[in-house]
Short mmCIF file of C-alpha atoms in Angstrom, two decimals:
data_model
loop_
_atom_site.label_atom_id
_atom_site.label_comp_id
_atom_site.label_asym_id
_atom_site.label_seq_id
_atom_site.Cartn_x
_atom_site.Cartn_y
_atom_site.Cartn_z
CA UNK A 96 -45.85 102.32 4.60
CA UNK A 97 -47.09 104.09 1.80
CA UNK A 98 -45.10 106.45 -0.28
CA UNK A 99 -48.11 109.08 -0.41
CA UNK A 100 -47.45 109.60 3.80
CA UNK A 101 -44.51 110.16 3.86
CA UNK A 102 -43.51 113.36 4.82
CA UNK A 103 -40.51 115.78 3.96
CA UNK A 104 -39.08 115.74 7.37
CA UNK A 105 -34.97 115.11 6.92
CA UNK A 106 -34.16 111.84 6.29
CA UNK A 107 -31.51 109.75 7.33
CA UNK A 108 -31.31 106.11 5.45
CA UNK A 109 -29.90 103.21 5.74
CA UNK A 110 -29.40 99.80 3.99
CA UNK A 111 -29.41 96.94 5.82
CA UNK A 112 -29.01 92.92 4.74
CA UNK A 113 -28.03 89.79 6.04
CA UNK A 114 -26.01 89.06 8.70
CA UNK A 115 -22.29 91.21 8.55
CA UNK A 116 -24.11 94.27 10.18
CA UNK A 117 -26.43 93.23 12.94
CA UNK A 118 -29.54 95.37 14.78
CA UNK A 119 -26.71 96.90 16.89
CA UNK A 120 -25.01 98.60 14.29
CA UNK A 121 -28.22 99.97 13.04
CA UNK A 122 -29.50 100.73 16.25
CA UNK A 123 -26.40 102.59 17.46
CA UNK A 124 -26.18 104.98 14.09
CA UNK A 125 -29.89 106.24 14.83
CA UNK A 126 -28.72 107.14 18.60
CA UNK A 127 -25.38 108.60 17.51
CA UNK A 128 -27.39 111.16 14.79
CA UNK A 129 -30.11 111.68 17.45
CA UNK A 130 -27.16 113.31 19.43
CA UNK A 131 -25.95 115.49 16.83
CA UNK A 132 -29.15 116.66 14.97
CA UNK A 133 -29.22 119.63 17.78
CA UNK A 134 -32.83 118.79 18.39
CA UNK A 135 -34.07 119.22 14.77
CA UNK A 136 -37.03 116.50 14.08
CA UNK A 137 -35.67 113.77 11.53
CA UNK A 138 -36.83 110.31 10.38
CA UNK A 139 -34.24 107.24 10.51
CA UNK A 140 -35.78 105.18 7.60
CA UNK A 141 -33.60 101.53 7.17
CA UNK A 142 -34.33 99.41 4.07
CA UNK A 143 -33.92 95.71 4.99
CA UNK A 144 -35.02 92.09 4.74
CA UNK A 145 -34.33 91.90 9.14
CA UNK A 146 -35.90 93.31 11.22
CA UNK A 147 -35.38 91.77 14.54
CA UNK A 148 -33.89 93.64 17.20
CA UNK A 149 -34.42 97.02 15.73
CA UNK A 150 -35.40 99.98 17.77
CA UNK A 151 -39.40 100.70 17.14
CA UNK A 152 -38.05 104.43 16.37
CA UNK A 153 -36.51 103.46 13.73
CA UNK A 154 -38.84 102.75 10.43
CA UNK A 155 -38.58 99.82 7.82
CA UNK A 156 -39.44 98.61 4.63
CA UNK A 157 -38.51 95.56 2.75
CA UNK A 158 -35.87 96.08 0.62
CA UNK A 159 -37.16 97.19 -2.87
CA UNK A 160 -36.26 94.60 -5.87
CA UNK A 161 -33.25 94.75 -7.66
CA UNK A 162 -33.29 94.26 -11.56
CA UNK A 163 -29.49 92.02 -10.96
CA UNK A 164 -29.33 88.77 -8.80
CA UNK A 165 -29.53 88.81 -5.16
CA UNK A 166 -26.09 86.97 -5.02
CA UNK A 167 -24.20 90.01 -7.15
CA UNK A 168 -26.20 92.68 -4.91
CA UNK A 169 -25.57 91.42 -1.60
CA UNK A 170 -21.56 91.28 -2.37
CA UNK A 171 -22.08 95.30 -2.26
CA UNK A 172 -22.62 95.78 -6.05
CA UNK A 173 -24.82 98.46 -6.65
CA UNK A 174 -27.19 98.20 -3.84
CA UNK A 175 -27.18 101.72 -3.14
CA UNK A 176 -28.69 102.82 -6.30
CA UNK A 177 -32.31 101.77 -4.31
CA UNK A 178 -32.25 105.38 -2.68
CA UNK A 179 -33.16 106.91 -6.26
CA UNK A 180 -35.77 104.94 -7.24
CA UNK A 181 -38.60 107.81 -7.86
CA UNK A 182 -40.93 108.19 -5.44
CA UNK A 183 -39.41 106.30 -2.75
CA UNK A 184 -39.41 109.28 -0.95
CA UNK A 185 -41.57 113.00 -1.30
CA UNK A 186 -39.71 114.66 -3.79
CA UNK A 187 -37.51 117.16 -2.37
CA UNK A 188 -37.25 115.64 0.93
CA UNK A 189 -33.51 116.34 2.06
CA UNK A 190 -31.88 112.24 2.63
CA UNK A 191 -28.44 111.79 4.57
CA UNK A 192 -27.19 108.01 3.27
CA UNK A 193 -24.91 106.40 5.63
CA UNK A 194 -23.07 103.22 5.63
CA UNK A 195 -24.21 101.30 8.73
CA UNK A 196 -20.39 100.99 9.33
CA UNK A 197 -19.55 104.82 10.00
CA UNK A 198 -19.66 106.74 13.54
CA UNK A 199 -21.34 109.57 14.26
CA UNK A 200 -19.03 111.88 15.63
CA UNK A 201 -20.11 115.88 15.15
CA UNK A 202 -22.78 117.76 13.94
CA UNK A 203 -25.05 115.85 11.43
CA UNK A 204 -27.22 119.40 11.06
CA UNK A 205 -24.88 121.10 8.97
CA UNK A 206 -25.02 118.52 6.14
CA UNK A 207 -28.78 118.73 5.80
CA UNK A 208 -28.74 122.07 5.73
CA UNK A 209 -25.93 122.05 2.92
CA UNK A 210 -28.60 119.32 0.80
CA UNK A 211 -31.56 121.97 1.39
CA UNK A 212 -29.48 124.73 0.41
CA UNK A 213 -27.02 123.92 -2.66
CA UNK A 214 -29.11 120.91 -3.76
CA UNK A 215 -27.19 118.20 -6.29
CA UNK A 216 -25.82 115.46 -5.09
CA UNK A 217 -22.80 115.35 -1.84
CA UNK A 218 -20.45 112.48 -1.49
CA UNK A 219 -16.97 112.08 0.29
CA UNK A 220 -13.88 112.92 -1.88
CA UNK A 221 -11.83 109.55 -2.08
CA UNK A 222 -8.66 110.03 0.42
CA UNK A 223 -5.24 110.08 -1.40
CA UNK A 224 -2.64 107.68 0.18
CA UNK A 225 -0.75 109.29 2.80
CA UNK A 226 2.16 110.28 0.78
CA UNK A 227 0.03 113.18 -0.80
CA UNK A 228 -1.15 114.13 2.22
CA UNK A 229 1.67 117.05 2.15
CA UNK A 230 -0.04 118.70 -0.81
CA UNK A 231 -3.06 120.81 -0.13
CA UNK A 232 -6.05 118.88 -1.24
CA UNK A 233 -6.99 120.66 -4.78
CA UNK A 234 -3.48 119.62 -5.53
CA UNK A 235 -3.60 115.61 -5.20
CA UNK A 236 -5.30 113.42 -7.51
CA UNK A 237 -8.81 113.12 -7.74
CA UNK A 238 -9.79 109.63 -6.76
CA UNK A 239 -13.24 110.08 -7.09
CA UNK A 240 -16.18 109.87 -4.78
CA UNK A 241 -16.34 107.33 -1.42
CA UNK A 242 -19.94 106.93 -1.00
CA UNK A 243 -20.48 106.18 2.63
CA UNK A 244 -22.08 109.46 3.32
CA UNK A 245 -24.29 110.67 0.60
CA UNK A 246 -26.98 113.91 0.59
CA UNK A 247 -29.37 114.80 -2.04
CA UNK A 248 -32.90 115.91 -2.63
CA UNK A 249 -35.16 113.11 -3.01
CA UNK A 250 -36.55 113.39 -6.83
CA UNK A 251 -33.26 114.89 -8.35
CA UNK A 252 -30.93 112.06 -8.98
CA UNK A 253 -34.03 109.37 -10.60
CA UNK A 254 -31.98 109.40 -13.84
CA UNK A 255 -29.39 107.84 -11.99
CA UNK A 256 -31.61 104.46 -10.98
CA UNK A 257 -33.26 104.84 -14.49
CA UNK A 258 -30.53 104.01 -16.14
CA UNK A 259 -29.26 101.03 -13.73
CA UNK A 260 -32.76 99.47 -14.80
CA UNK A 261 -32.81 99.80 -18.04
CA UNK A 262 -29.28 98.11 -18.59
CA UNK A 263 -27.89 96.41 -15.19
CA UNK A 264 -25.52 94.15 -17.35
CA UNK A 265 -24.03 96.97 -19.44
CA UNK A 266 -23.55 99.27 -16.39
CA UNK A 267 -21.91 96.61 -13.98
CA UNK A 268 -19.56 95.89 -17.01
CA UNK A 269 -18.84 99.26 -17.47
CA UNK A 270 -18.57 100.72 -13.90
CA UNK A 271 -16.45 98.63 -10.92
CA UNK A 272 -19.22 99.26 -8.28
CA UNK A 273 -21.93 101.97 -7.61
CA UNK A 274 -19.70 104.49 -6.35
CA UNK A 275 -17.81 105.08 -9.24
CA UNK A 276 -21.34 105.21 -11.71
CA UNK A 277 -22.67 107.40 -8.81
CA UNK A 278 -19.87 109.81 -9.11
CA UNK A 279 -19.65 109.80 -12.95
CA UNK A 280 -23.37 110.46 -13.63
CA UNK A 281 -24.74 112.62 -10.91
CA UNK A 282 -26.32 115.73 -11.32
CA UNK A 283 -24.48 118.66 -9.71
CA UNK A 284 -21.93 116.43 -7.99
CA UNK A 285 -20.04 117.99 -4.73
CA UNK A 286 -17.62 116.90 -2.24
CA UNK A 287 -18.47 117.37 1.27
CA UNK A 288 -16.42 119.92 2.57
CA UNK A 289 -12.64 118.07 3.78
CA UNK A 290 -13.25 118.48 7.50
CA UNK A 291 -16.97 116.95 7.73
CA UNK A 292 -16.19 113.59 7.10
CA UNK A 293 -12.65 111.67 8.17
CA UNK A 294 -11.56 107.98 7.36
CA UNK A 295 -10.24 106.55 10.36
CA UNK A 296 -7.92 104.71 8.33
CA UNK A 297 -6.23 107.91 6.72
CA UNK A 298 -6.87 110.49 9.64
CA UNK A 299 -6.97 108.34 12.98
CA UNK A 300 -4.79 105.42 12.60
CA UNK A 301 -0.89 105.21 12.66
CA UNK A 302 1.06 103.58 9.91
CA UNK A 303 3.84 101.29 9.99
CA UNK A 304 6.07 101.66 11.88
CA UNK A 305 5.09 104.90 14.12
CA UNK A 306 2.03 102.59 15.18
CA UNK A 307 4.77 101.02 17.30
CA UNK A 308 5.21 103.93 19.53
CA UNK A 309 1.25 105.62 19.31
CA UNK A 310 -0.27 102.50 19.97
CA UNK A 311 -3.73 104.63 20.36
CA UNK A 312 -5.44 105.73 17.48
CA UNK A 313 -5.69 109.44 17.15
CA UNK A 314 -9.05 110.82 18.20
CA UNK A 315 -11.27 112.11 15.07
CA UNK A 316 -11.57 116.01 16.12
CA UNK A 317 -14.31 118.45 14.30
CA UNK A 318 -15.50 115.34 11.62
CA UNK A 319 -19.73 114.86 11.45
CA UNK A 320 -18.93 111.70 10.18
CA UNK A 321 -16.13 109.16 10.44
CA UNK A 322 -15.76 105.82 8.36
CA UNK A 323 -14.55 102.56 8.27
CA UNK A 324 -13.97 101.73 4.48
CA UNK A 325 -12.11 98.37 3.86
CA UNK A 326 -10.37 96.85 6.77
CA UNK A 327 -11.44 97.37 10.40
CA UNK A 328 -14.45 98.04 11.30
CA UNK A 329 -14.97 99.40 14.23
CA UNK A 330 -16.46 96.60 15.88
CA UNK A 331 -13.18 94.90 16.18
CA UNK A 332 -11.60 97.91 17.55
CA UNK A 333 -13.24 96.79 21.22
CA UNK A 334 -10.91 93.40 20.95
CA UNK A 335 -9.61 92.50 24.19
CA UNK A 336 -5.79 93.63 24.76
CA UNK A 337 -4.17 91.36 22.34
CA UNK A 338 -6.44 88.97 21.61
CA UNK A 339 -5.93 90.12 17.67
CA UNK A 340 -4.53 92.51 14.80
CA UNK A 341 -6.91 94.66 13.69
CA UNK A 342 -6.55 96.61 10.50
CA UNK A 343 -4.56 96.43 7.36
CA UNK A 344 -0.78 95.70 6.51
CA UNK A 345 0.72 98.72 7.12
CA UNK A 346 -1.93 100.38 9.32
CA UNK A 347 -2.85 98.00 12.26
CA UNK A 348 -2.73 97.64 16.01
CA UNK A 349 -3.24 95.01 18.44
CA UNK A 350 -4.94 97.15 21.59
CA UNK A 351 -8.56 98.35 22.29
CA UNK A 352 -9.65 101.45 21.46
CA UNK A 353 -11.29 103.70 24.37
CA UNK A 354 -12.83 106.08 22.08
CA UNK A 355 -14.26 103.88 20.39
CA UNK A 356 -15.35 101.80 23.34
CA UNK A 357 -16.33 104.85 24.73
CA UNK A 358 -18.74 105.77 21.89
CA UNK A 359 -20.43 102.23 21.92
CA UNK A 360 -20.67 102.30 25.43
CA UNK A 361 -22.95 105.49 25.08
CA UNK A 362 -24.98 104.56 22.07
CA UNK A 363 -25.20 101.01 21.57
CA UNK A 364 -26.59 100.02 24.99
CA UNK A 365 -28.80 102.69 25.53
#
């Protein structure tokens, strides 16, 4: 498609390569945010090198070219940065970025109209281990940013791929992964607000040893967006009873979750 038609209808994208996350996942995000965009018109743009098995609702281009190797790229380093190349998108156009990992689970409206709105750039607040979770939020350590759910303006953060292209090497030394050089050279950075977006691991999910007696996970309540970062996704949350562990070493269970089921169920077979 070419950039000059595209119009500045809200935008969710997505980034899709290889084989971890397959049509499903991509397919079941657009229904989820059809759900909860409370009949607003949007487009569901993904970026990818496959497109097999993807709804026909949902628009694709290839995947633009990346000034680092394809093997350092597809490990997760710094692929995001595509979504502010200039021009990619009409400038001003309000863009949701989600992780093809995350469920949709409230109101996806709100968000865009915080991007129209207060403009800059909107990521997740890293989550503090649970020990701080006792201290009201301003008072834990900042963390940084968790960019699995990123708004902006299309045209206001083009600095931010400018200077990826002009030195890859000297950024990848200098910054761990694009999240962090997202969050330390964005333009009129802000945190979503604390109750938009949850991490099932830190809000849903029962740590040693109380995951003993709630063997369910809690249900996310009042969240637009919940994530997956690290270990599980939520794909192996639907394991049969027992069949495996999912999860991490001190958060982990061993039983199917029905909300989860429950929310595949409704959008992934649609």
């Amino acid at each position: 498609m070419n950039v000059t038609s595209i119009t500045a209808d809200p935008t969710i994208l997505a980034l899709k390569w290889g084989d971890r996350y397959g049509a499903d996942y991509v397919n079941t995000l657009y229904r989820a945010a059809e759900s909860q965009m409370g009949g607003r018109k949007f487009r569901f743009l993904c970026f990818t090198d496959q497109t097999g098995g993807l709804l026909n609702t949902i628009e694709t281009r290839p995947i633009p070219d990346m000034p680092i190797d394809r093997s350092v790229w597809t490990h997760g380093m710094f692929p995001k940065l595509l979504m502010f190349i200039p021009d990619i998108l009409a400038k001003g156009t309000p863009v949701l970025f989600l992780d093809l990992d995350v469920m949709i689970t409230g109101n996806l409206a709100r968000m865009f109209d915080r991007i129209t709105s207060v403009g800059g750039l909107h990521v997740i607040r890293e989550w503090n281990p649970t020990i701080w979770r006792a201290l009201p939020v301003n008072w834990r350590p900042n963390r940084g940013s968790n960019s699995s759910v990123v708004g902006f303006r299309a045209g206001e953060q083009t600095h931010l791929w400018s200077m990826f292209k002009q030195d890859p090497d000297g950024v990848m030394r200098q910054y761990h992964n694009d999240q962090i050089f997202i969050d330390a050279h964005a333009k009129g950075r802000h945190y979503w607000p604390n109750s938009w977006c949850g991490s099932f691991k830190r809000h849903c999910a029962w740590h040693w040893p109380l995951n003993y007696v709630f063997t369910t996970p809690a249900r996310p309540r009042n969240f637009s967006v919940l994530t997956f970062h690290g270990r599980p996704d939520y794909h192996s949350l639907l394991l049969e009873d027992g069949a495996k562990r999912w999860g991490t070493e001190w958060r982990f269970g061993t039983k199917p979750v029905s909300w989860v089921k429950d929310y595949c169920d409704r959008f992934r077979s649609l």
